[in-house]
């Protein structure tokens, strides 16, 4: 038995990906909803053509999801609220106290009277239904981490199609400091209404994907799909500020506040590429954290320093880089840059998404966070697109074993949250990738247990890897796969 005492096992999920599915659950007021419905995006293959309103229907059938989680003996969940559901109408006219110098938003204060004005604008039905969902979690003894932002923005803040076309608009999302202020207001309002149900807060999930996929890796199909390094940097700058200002208002409630980040294990292709691997790691990880831990955002800012109490680590695979001119490039055939259902250049199997099976990277990332900042850690996403559920049992055991190894090396890991409990809408890729422990029949919304769900139940119930599952702690056999 490989014991992981103190680790809480659970799952993570996002509202846009899981809530819709039955009539009355639609949320048409977000940028992502507009983006995946845009006829030009569909015609160009920027998005799949699958539509989120045909999803797994968590909004209506949350109790069935929670029943399965309880049977699986899961003890923690990270679930978000959709900004556009709570505020389908703008809150711009609710003026709050702001300290701002140029593009630096250094303080946002939302008073009781201002919260009450926001309450008059909010969708009461949405707020009360979120209370019902989260109360059901708490009734079952499941610890609840509330995530405030998992990518969709209200349309009144961001018109991604207009931005993509280069049209003049004030709705530019994270390119505007207005979004920083509005996000702090949203954080203040949600914590005012729901704090009694919350054990910990996350301000954002994977902000680096938003500024990276939206403005740099535009073939990913993420809004607004506008190639601009300057815009990517501006979005990062404002998301740093938004996190810090949300942190400040959330801390009035005395709950732990963290952020969830997308991580690869950065490696050089050869020993001679070690320096560019370190540069890639800084560019893609440490630059952001240096801002919110040490106040370094290209210059010291005290209003950003110390705005972090825990780190959510999302990890799926590694990134291998090599030198290219004065910089670096990602090497095809490794990590995220592989063919689907094939062998990587290292002879490892890849997923339905083309992501390489590389559990060692999770342990490496966790230990690096411990060495750098010494803060509590949660593995907040870890999973595999695997419709056949062949690799997933191996994936679960081998990655949870890496959590065990990180604990032995001093990492303060508090929980492991699988992505995800059930299949859901995988953004621009639609319903084809299946990440769920539970298989969703999208025609009737039924949930079926994959074999991996029973493996995870054994792990969660034992708080570790039982002897009878230790044989899964390896790279799965690769017969029939080809490079």
Short mmCIF file of C-alpha atoms in Angstrom, two decimals:
data_model
loop_
_atom_site.label_atom_id
_atom_site.label_comp_id
_atom_site.label_asym_id
_atom_site.label_seq_id
_atom_site.Cartn_x
_atom_site.Cartn_y
_atom_site.Cartn_z
CA UNK A 1 0.00 0.00 0.00
CA UNK A 2 1.35 3.40 -1.04
CA UNK A 3 -0.25 5.68 1.52
CA UNK A 4 -0.98 9.38 0.95
CA UNK A 5 -2.26 10.51 4.35
CA UNK A 6 -3.83 13.93 4.41
CA UNK A 7 -4.44 14.03 0.64
CA UNK A 8 -8.07 14.68 -0.31
CA UNK A 9 -9.12 13.09 -3.56
CA UNK A 10 -11.75 14.71 -5.72
CA UNK A 11 -12.45 16.32 -9.08
CA UNK A 12 -12.53 19.62 -10.95
CA UNK A 13 -15.02 20.89 -13.52
CA UNK A 14 -15.95 24.12 -15.29
CA UNK A 15 -19.38 25.66 -15.71
CA UNK A 16 -19.32 26.34 -19.45
CA UNK A 17 -18.11 22.81 -20.14
CA UNK A 18 -20.61 20.97 -17.97
CA UNK A 19 -23.66 23.03 -17.01
CA UNK A 20 -25.66 23.18 -20.23
CA UNK A 21 -27.50 20.27 -21.78
CA UNK A 22 -31.23 20.53 -21.10
CA UNK A 23 -33.70 23.29 -22.00
CA UNK A 24 -33.49 26.15 -19.53
CA UNK A 25 -29.78 25.67 -18.83
CA UNK A 26 -28.50 27.77 -21.74
CA UNK A 27 -26.15 30.67 -21.01
CA UNK A 28 -25.95 32.62 -24.29
CA UNK A 29 -24.36 35.71 -22.76
CA UNK A 30 -20.68 34.76 -22.74
CA UNK A 31 -17.90 35.33 -25.24
CA UNK A 32 -17.29 31.60 -25.53
CA UNK A 33 -20.94 30.93 -26.36
CA UNK A 34 -20.83 33.55 -29.11
CA UNK A 35 -17.46 32.23 -30.30
CA UNK A 36 -18.46 28.58 -30.78
CA UNK A 37 -21.73 29.60 -32.46
CA UNK A 38 -20.04 31.98 -34.92
CA UNK A 39 -20.67 30.73 -38.46
CA UNK A 40 -17.30 31.93 -39.75
CA UNK A 41 -15.47 30.09 -36.97
CA UNK A 42 -17.41 26.92 -37.73
CA UNK A 43 -16.90 27.19 -41.49
CA UNK A 44 -13.15 27.75 -41.05
CA UNK A 45 -12.79 24.84 -38.65
CA UNK A 46 -11.64 27.17 -35.88
CA UNK A 47 -14.20 25.43 -33.66
CA UNK A 48 -15.75 21.99 -33.93
CA UNK A 49 -19.35 22.92 -34.64
CA UNK A 50 -20.48 21.08 -31.50
CA UNK A 51 -22.59 23.32 -29.29
CA UNK A 52 -22.45 23.52 -25.48
CA UNK A 53 -26.22 23.58 -25.03
CA UNK A 54 -26.14 19.83 -25.81
CA UNK A 55 -23.68 19.11 -22.99
CA UNK A 56 -23.86 16.85 -19.92
CA UNK A 57 -26.54 18.95 -18.13
CA UNK A 58 -24.92 19.45 -14.73
CA UNK A 59 -27.11 22.52 -14.16
CA UNK A 60 -30.20 20.31 -13.92
CA UNK A 61 -28.69 16.94 -13.00
CA UNK A 62 -26.05 17.95 -10.48
CA UNK A 63 -27.41 15.55 -7.87
CA UNK A 64 -26.65 12.59 -10.13
CA UNK A 65 -23.08 13.84 -10.54
CA UNK A 66 -22.78 14.27 -6.77
CA UNK A 67 -24.31 10.83 -6.14
CA UNK A 68 -21.56 9.31 -8.27
CA UNK A 69 -18.88 11.37 -6.54
CA UNK A 70 -20.14 10.27 -3.14
CA UNK A 71 -20.16 6.62 -4.23
CA UNK A 72 -16.60 7.16 -5.48
CA UNK A 73 -15.71 8.41 -1.97
CA UNK A 74 -14.48 11.78 -3.25
CA UNK A 75 -13.94 14.47 -0.64
CA UNK A 76 -13.14 17.68 -2.53
CA UNK A 77 -14.44 19.48 -5.61
CA UNK A 78 -13.31 22.56 -7.51
CA UNK A 79 -16.27 24.05 -9.37
CA UNK A 80 -16.81 27.49 -10.80
CA UNK A 81 -19.53 30.05 -11.26
CA UNK A 82 -20.20 31.57 -14.65
CA UNK A 83 -19.85 35.35 -14.60
CA UNK A 84 -22.25 35.73 -17.54
CA UNK A 85 -24.91 33.63 -15.80
CA UNK A 86 -24.86 35.74 -12.67
CA UNK A 87 -24.53 39.04 -14.56
CA UNK A 88 -26.03 38.73 -18.04
CA UNK A 89 -26.46 42.52 -17.85
CA UNK A 90 -23.59 44.99 -17.30
CA UNK A 91 -22.49 46.17 -13.87
CA UNK A 92 -20.52 49.04 -15.37
CA UNK A 93 -22.81 51.71 -13.93
CA UNK A 94 -22.16 50.59 -10.35
CA UNK A 95 -19.29 52.90 -9.49
CA UNK A 96 -16.84 51.60 -6.87
CA UNK A 97 -13.81 53.13 -5.17
CA UNK A 98 -10.72 52.72 -7.35
CA UNK A 99 -7.11 53.79 -7.15
CA UNK A 100 -5.60 53.87 -10.63
CA UNK A 101 -2.52 55.47 -12.17
CA UNK A 102 -2.48 55.10 -15.92
CA UNK A 103 -2.87 51.37 -16.62
CA UNK A 104 -2.05 50.41 -13.01
CA UNK A 105 -5.13 49.45 -10.99
CA UNK A 106 -3.74 49.42 -7.45
CA UNK A 107 -6.89 49.25 -5.31
CA UNK A 108 -10.58 48.38 -5.70
CA UNK A 109 -13.02 48.63 -2.80
CA UNK A 110 -16.63 47.49 -3.06
CA UNK A 111 -18.88 48.76 -0.27
CA UNK A 112 -22.04 47.19 1.10
CA UNK A 113 -24.23 49.71 -0.71
CA UNK A 114 -22.43 49.00 -3.97
CA UNK A 115 -22.93 45.25 -3.49
CA UNK A 116 -26.62 45.90 -2.99
CA UNK A 117 -26.73 47.85 -6.26
CA UNK A 118 -25.08 44.90 -8.00
CA UNK A 119 -27.61 42.60 -6.39
CA UNK A 120 -30.39 44.53 -8.11
CA UNK A 121 -28.75 43.73 -11.47
CA UNK A 122 -27.81 40.09 -10.83
CA UNK A 123 -29.85 37.10 -11.95
CA UNK A 124 -31.41 35.99 -8.66
CA UNK A 125 -32.37 32.64 -10.19
CA UNK A 126 -28.76 31.90 -11.12
CA UNK A 127 -27.41 32.90 -7.71
CA UNK A 128 -29.99 30.80 -5.88
CA UNK A 129 -29.42 27.81 -8.13
CA UNK A 130 -25.69 27.98 -7.51
CA UNK A 131 -26.49 28.03 -3.79
CA UNK A 132 -28.58 24.89 -4.25
CA UNK A 133 -25.80 23.10 -6.15
CA UNK A 134 -23.07 24.01 -3.68
CA UNK A 135 -25.27 23.30 -0.66
CA UNK A 136 -25.74 19.79 -2.00
CA UNK A 137 -21.96 19.37 -2.13
CA UNK A 138 -21.60 20.53 1.46
CA UNK A 139 -24.44 18.29 2.64
CA UNK A 140 -22.44 15.33 1.39
CA UNK A 141 -19.31 16.39 3.28
CA UNK A 142 -17.43 17.40 0.12
CA UNK A 143 -14.95 20.23 0.56
CA UNK A 144 -15.69 23.03 -1.89
CA UNK A 145 -13.16 25.17 -3.75
CA UNK A 146 -14.96 27.97 -5.60
CA UNK A 147 -13.25 29.08 -8.79
CA UNK A 148 -14.33 32.49 -10.05
CA UNK A 149 -13.12 32.46 -13.63
CA UNK A 150 -12.63 29.56 -16.03
CA UNK A 151 -12.35 31.46 -19.34
CA UNK A 152 -15.79 32.73 -20.45
CA UNK A 153 -16.33 36.47 -20.05
CA UNK A 154 -19.71 38.22 -20.29
CA UNK A 155 -20.38 39.55 -23.78
CA UNK A 156 -20.75 43.02 -22.34
CA UNK A 157 -17.05 42.84 -21.46
CA UNK A 158 -15.69 40.94 -24.47
CA UNK A 159 -16.89 40.68 -28.08
CA UNK A 160 -14.38 38.13 -29.42
CA UNK A 161 -15.67 38.11 -32.99
CA UNK A 162 -15.30 41.87 -33.28
CA UNK A 163 -11.76 41.66 -31.88
CA UNK A 164 -10.89 38.83 -34.26
CA UNK A 165 -12.09 40.91 -37.21
CA UNK A 166 -10.17 43.94 -36.04
CA UNK A 167 -13.35 45.96 -35.59
CA UNK A 168 -13.45 48.95 -33.27
CA UNK A 169 -15.05 47.96 -29.96
CA UNK A 170 -14.77 48.85 -26.30
CA UNK A 171 -15.50 45.22 -25.40
CA UNK A 172 -11.91 44.00 -25.55
CA UNK A 173 -11.87 41.68 -22.55
CA UNK A 174 -8.52 41.32 -20.81
CA UNK A 175 -6.97 44.02 -22.98
CA UNK A 176 -8.84 46.61 -20.90
CA UNK A 177 -8.23 47.73 -17.32
CA UNK A 178 -12.02 48.05 -17.09
CA UNK A 179 -12.14 44.24 -16.93
CA UNK A 180 -9.75 44.32 -13.96
CA UNK A 181 -12.19 46.49 -12.01
CA UNK A 182 -15.27 44.54 -13.08
CA UNK A 183 -13.63 41.24 -12.09
CA UNK A 184 -12.86 42.57 -8.62
CA UNK A 185 -16.50 43.65 -8.32
CA UNK A 186 -17.65 40.20 -9.43
CA UNK A 187 -15.37 38.54 -6.86
CA UNK A 188 -16.72 40.78 -4.13
CA UNK A 189 -20.31 40.03 -5.08
CA UNK A 190 -19.94 36.24 -5.37
CA UNK A 191 -18.10 35.96 -2.06
CA UNK A 192 -20.78 38.15 -0.42
CA UNK A 193 -23.51 35.79 -1.64
CA UNK A 194 -21.83 32.38 -1.33
CA UNK A 195 -18.99 32.58 1.21
CA UNK A 196 -20.80 30.49 3.83
CA UNK A 197 -20.56 27.50 1.46
CA UNK A 198 -16.91 27.99 0.46
CA UNK A 199 -13.81 26.35 1.94
CA UNK A 200 -11.27 28.03 -0.36
CA UNK A 201 -11.24 30.38 -3.34
CA UNK A 202 -9.42 30.30 -6.64
CA UNK A 203 -9.51 33.56 -8.55
CA UNK A 204 -8.78 32.07 -11.97
CA UNK A 205 -8.12 28.84 -13.79
CA UNK A 206 -5.20 28.80 -16.23
CA UNK A 207 -4.84 32.50 -17.06
CA UNK A 208 -1.77 31.59 -19.13
CA UNK A 209 -3.99 29.62 -21.52
CA UNK A 210 -6.22 32.68 -21.99
CA UNK A 211 -3.45 35.06 -23.04
CA UNK A 212 -1.44 32.35 -24.81
CA UNK A 213 -4.14 30.59 -26.82
CA UNK A 214 -6.17 33.73 -27.42
CA UNK A 215 -3.37 35.92 -28.81
CA UNK A 216 -0.41 33.67 -29.67
CA UNK A 217 -1.44 30.07 -30.42
CA UNK A 218 -4.40 31.24 -32.47
CA UNK A 219 -4.82 27.88 -34.24
CA UNK A 220 -6.04 26.49 -30.91
CA UNK A 221 -9.50 27.92 -31.58
CA UNK A 222 -9.65 30.10 -28.46
CA UNK A 223 -11.22 33.56 -28.52
CA UNK A 224 -10.44 36.09 -29.78
CA UNK A 225 -7.98 34.36 -32.11
CA UNK A 226 -6.08 37.58 -32.81
CA UNK A 227 -2.35 37.09 -33.32
CA UNK A 228 -0.48 39.74 -31.37
CA UNK A 229 2.40 39.35 -28.93
CA UNK A 230 1.63 42.84 -27.63
CA UNK A 231 -1.98 41.89 -26.91
CA UNK A 232 -0.84 38.68 -25.22
CA UNK A 233 1.44 40.68 -22.92
CA UNK A 234 -1.32 43.20 -22.21
CA UNK A 235 -3.77 40.43 -21.33
CA UNK A 236 -1.25 38.85 -18.97
CA UNK A 237 -0.59 42.22 -17.31
CA UNK A 238 -4.27 42.81 -16.68
CA UNK A 239 -4.91 39.28 -15.46
CA UNK A 240 -2.13 39.69 -12.90
CA UNK A 241 -3.81 42.89 -11.73
CA UNK A 242 -7.26 41.28 -11.74
CA UNK A 243 -6.04 38.39 -9.60
CA UNK A 244 -4.46 40.77 -7.08
CA UNK A 245 -7.53 43.00 -6.82
CA UNK A 246 -9.84 39.98 -6.49
CA UNK A 247 -7.50 38.54 -3.84
CA UNK A 248 -7.86 41.72 -1.81
CA UNK A 249 -11.66 41.68 -1.77
CA UNK A 250 -11.85 37.92 -1.15
CA UNK A 251 -9.57 38.14 1.88
CA UNK A 252 -12.25 40.06 3.77
CA UNK A 253 -13.83 36.62 4.22
CA UNK A 254 -10.73 34.98 5.75
CA UNK A 255 -10.77 31.93 3.46
CA UNK A 256 -7.59 30.74 1.67
CA UNK A 257 -7.21 32.36 -1.76
CA UNK A 258 -5.15 30.82 -4.54
CA UNK A 259 -4.87 30.59 -8.29
CA UNK A 260 -4.85 27.64 -10.68
CA UNK A 261 -2.22 27.50 -13.39
CA UNK A 262 -1.53 25.36 -16.49
CA UNK A 263 1.85 23.65 -16.19
CA UNK A 264 4.15 21.65 -18.42
CA UNK A 265 7.39 20.09 -17.30
CA UNK A 266 9.84 22.06 -19.46
CA UNK A 267 12.80 20.04 -20.70
CA UNK A 268 15.59 20.64 -23.19
CA UNK A 269 15.87 18.31 -26.17
CA UNK A 270 19.58 17.87 -25.41
CA UNK A 271 21.86 18.82 -22.56
CA UNK A 272 22.81 21.88 -24.59
CA UNK A 273 19.20 23.07 -24.49
CA UNK A 274 18.98 23.23 -20.69
CA UNK A 275 19.31 27.02 -20.66
CA UNK A 276 16.43 27.56 -23.07
CA UNK A 277 14.31 25.08 -21.10
CA UNK A 278 14.86 27.29 -18.05
CA UNK A 279 13.96 30.35 -20.11
CA UNK A 280 10.78 28.67 -21.37
CA UNK A 281 9.87 27.78 -17.81
CA UNK A 282 10.37 31.37 -16.67
CA UNK A 283 8.43 32.84 -19.57
CA UNK A 284 5.54 30.42 -19.19
CA UNK A 285 5.37 30.06 -15.39
CA UNK A 286 7.64 32.00 -13.09
CA UNK A 287 7.10 35.43 -14.67
CA UNK A 288 3.44 35.31 -13.62
CA UNK A 289 4.12 33.97 -10.13
CA UNK A 290 6.93 36.41 -9.46
CA UNK A 291 4.37 39.17 -9.95
CA UNK A 292 1.80 37.88 -7.46
CA UNK A 293 4.28 36.48 -4.92
CA UNK A 294 7.14 38.99 -5.00
CA UNK A 295 5.54 41.98 -6.72
CA UNK A 296 7.87 41.82 -9.72
CA UNK A 297 6.01 42.74 -12.91
CA UNK A 298 8.84 44.29 -14.87
CA UNK A 299 9.33 46.56 -11.87
CA UNK A 300 8.34 46.29 -8.23
CA UNK A 301 4.71 46.82 -7.21
CA UNK A 302 3.76 46.48 -3.56
CA UNK A 303 0.07 46.20 -4.48
CA UNK A 304 0.78 42.86 -6.18
CA UNK A 305 3.18 41.33 -3.66
CA UNK A 306 2.00 38.51 -1.39
CA UNK A 307 -1.33 37.98 -3.18
CA UNK A 308 -1.20 34.19 -3.03
CA UNK A 309 -1.86 31.58 -0.32
CA UNK A 310 -2.02 28.36 -2.32
CA UNK A 311 -1.25 27.17 -5.84
CA UNK A 312 -3.43 24.94 -8.00
CA UNK A 313 -1.27 22.83 -10.30
CA UNK A 314 -2.86 21.68 -13.54
CA UNK A 315 -0.65 19.15 -15.31
CA UNK A 316 -1.17 16.88 -18.30
CA UNK A 317 2.23 16.36 -19.95
CA UNK A 318 5.66 17.89 -20.60
CA UNK A 319 7.05 20.38 -23.13
CA UNK A 320 10.39 19.72 -24.85
CA UNK A 321 12.19 22.72 -26.32
CA UNK A 322 15.36 23.43 -28.30
CA UNK A 323 17.33 26.52 -29.19
CA UNK A 324 16.19 28.50 -32.20
CA UNK A 325 18.05 31.71 -32.97
CA UNK A 326 17.96 33.92 -29.88
CA UNK A 327 15.03 31.97 -28.41
CA UNK A 328 13.51 28.52 -28.41
CA UNK A 329 10.83 26.43 -30.08
CA UNK A 330 8.74 23.48 -28.91
CA UNK A 331 9.91 20.21 -30.44
CA UNK A 332 7.29 18.18 -32.26
CA UNK A 333 6.85 14.58 -31.15
CA UNK A 334 6.93 15.23 -27.41
CA UNK A 335 4.48 16.45 -24.79
CA UNK A 336 1.48 18.31 -26.20
CA UNK A 337 3.01 18.29 -29.70
CA UNK A 338 2.33 14.70 -30.76
CA UNK A 339 0.01 12.89 -33.12
CA UNK A 340 -3.14 11.46 -31.61
CA UNK A 341 -3.18 7.82 -30.53
CA UNK A 342 0.39 7.21 -31.60
CA UNK A 343 3.83 6.89 -30.04
CA UNK A 344 5.84 9.93 -29.07
CA UNK A 345 9.42 10.37 -30.20
CA UNK A 346 10.30 8.83 -26.84
CA UNK A 347 8.23 5.71 -27.55
CA UNK A 348 5.43 6.62 -25.13
CA UNK A 349 1.73 6.39 -25.94
CA UNK A 350 -0.27 9.52 -26.68
CA UNK A 351 -3.88 10.31 -25.90
CA UNK A 352 -6.92 11.00 -28.06
CA UNK A 353 -5.75 14.63 -27.89
CA UNK A 354 -2.19 13.79 -28.92
CA UNK A 355 -0.68 14.41 -25.48
CA UNK A 356 2.25 12.24 -24.40
CA UNK A 357 1.99 9.97 -21.36
CA UNK A 358 4.60 11.49 -19.02
CA UNK A 359 3.78 11.16 -15.29
CA UNK A 360 7.27 12.06 -14.07
CA UNK A 361 6.63 15.64 -15.07
CA UNK A 362 3.96 16.10 -12.42
CA UNK A 363 6.40 15.24 -9.64
CA UNK A 364 8.99 17.58 -11.14
CA UNK A 365 6.54 20.51 -11.30
CA UNK A 366 5.30 20.01 -7.73
CA UNK A 367 8.82 19.92 -6.33
CA UNK A 368 9.84 23.02 -8.26
CA UNK A 369 6.91 24.95 -6.78
CA UNK A 370 7.93 23.78 -3.31
CA UNK A 371 11.52 24.88 -3.84
CA UNK A 372 10.49 28.23 -5.30
CA UNK A 373 7.67 29.35 -2.99
CA UNK A 374 6.97 26.77 -0.27
CA UNK A 375 3.21 27.33 -0.50
CA UNK A 376 0.48 24.69 -0.11
CA UNK A 377 -0.29 22.93 -3.39
CA UNK A 378 -3.28 21.19 -4.91
CA UNK A 379 -3.19 19.15 -8.08
CA UNK A 380 -6.29 20.79 -9.50
CA UNK A 381 -6.38 19.15 -12.93
CA UNK A 382 -4.83 15.93 -14.12
CA UNK A 383 -6.39 13.58 -16.61
CA UNK A 384 -6.39 12.16 -20.10
CA UNK A 385 -8.59 12.22 -23.19
CA UNK A 386 -9.20 8.49 -23.56
CA UNK A 387 -12.53 7.38 -24.96
CA UNK A 388 -11.60 3.70 -24.67
CA UNK A 389 -10.59 4.18 -21.02
CA UNK A 390 -7.51 2.09 -21.70
CA UNK A 391 -4.74 4.46 -20.63
CA UNK A 392 -6.69 6.22 -17.86
CA UNK A 393 -6.23 3.57 -15.11
CA UNK A 394 -2.47 3.68 -15.73
CA UNK A 395 -2.59 7.47 -15.91
CA UNK A 396 -4.35 7.77 -12.56
CA UNK A 397 -2.05 5.44 -10.65
CA UNK A 398 1.22 6.65 -12.17
CA UNK A 399 0.42 10.33 -11.65
CA UNK A 400 -0.86 9.84 -8.11
CA UNK A 401 2.37 7.95 -7.42
CA UNK A 402 4.22 11.10 -8.51
CA UNK A 403 2.22 13.05 -5.92
CA UNK A 404 3.46 10.54 -3.36
CA UNK A 405 7.04 11.08 -4.53
CA UNK A 406 6.63 14.86 -4.32
CA UNK A 407 5.32 14.54 -0.76
CA UNK A 408 8.42 12.53 0.13
CA UNK A 409 10.52 15.39 -1.29
CA UNK A 410 8.81 17.94 0.91
CA UNK A 411 6.02 19.30 -1.27
CA UNK A 412 2.99 20.40 0.77
CA UNK A 413 0.33 18.79 -1.45
CA UNK A 414 -3.15 18.97 0.07
CA UNK A 415 -5.29 17.38 -2.61
CA UNK A 416 -5.54 15.63 -5.95
CA UNK A 417 -8.49 16.64 -8.16
CA UNK A 418 -9.00 14.64 -11.32
CA UNK A 419 -10.14 16.25 -14.57
CA UNK A 420 -12.91 15.41 -14.67
CA UNK A 421 -15.72 13.54 -12.98
CA UNK A 422 -17.68 13.23 -16.25
CA UNK A 423 -17.14 13.86 -19.94
CA UNK A 424 -17.85 17.44 -20.96
CA UNK A 425 -17.57 20.07 -23.67
CA UNK A 426 -13.89 20.43 -24.49
CA UNK A 427 -13.94 24.04 -25.71
CA UNK A 428 -13.07 24.42 -29.42
CA UNK A 429 -12.78 20.64 -29.76
CA UNK A 430 -16.37 19.98 -28.75
CA UNK A 431 -17.58 16.63 -27.41
CA UNK A 432 -15.10 14.28 -29.11
CA UNK A 433 -12.39 14.30 -26.41
CA UNK A 434 -13.59 12.39 -23.36
CA UNK A 435 -11.83 13.12 -20.07
CA UNK A 436 -14.44 11.69 -17.70
CA UNK A 437 -14.29 8.97 -15.11
CA UNK A 438 -17.98 8.80 -15.98
CA UNK A 439 -19.02 8.39 -19.60
CA UNK A 440 -21.81 10.72 -20.68
CA UNK A 441 -24.47 9.60 -23.14
CA UNK A 442 -25.19 13.00 -24.66
CA UNK A 443 -28.49 11.88 -26.16
CA UNK A 444 -30.20 11.17 -22.82
CA UNK A 445 -27.60 12.58 -20.35
CA UNK A 446 -27.09 9.22 -18.63
CA UNK A 447 -23.85 8.67 -16.70
CA UNK A 448 -21.95 5.36 -16.90
CA UNK A 449 -18.94 4.31 -14.85
CA UNK A 450 -15.75 3.70 -16.79
CA UNK A 451 -13.39 1.07 -15.35
CA UNK A 452 -11.10 3.90 -14.27
CA UNK A 453 -13.87 5.22 -11.99
CA UNK A 454 -13.64 2.03 -9.95
CA UNK A 455 -9.84 2.38 -9.83
CA UNK A 456 -10.21 5.94 -8.53
CA UNK A 457 -12.79 4.83 -5.98
CA UNK A 458 -10.28 2.34 -4.57
CA UNK A 459 -7.62 5.05 -4.35
CA UNK A 460 -9.92 7.63 -2.77
CA UNK A 461 -11.37 5.13 -0.30
CA UNK A 462 -7.92 3.90 0.71
CA UNK A 463 -6.24 7.34 0.69
CA UNK A 464 -3.49 5.82 -1.36
CA UNK A 465 -2.63 3.23 -3.97
CA UNK A 466 -3.65 -0.25 -2.77
CA UNK A 467 -1.32 -3.16 -3.43
CA UNK A 468 -3.66 -4.63 -6.04
CA UNK A 469 -3.37 -1.45 -8.14
CA UNK A 470 0.39 -0.92 -7.96
CA UNK A 471 0.89 -2.83 -11.23
CA UNK A 472 -0.72 0.14 -12.99
CA UNK A 473 2.14 2.42 -11.94
CA UNK A 474 3.82 2.35 -15.34
CA UNK A 475 3.54 3.50 -18.91
CA UNK A 476 0.76 1.41 -20.49
CA UNK A 477 1.66 -1.19 -23.11
CA UNK A 478 1.89 0.30 -26.59
CA UNK A 479 1.11 -2.65 -28.86
CA UNK A 480 -0.58 -1.55 -32.08
CA UNK A 481 0.52 2.08 -31.79
CA UNK A 482 2.97 3.62 -34.24
CA UNK A 483 5.18 6.65 -34.42
#
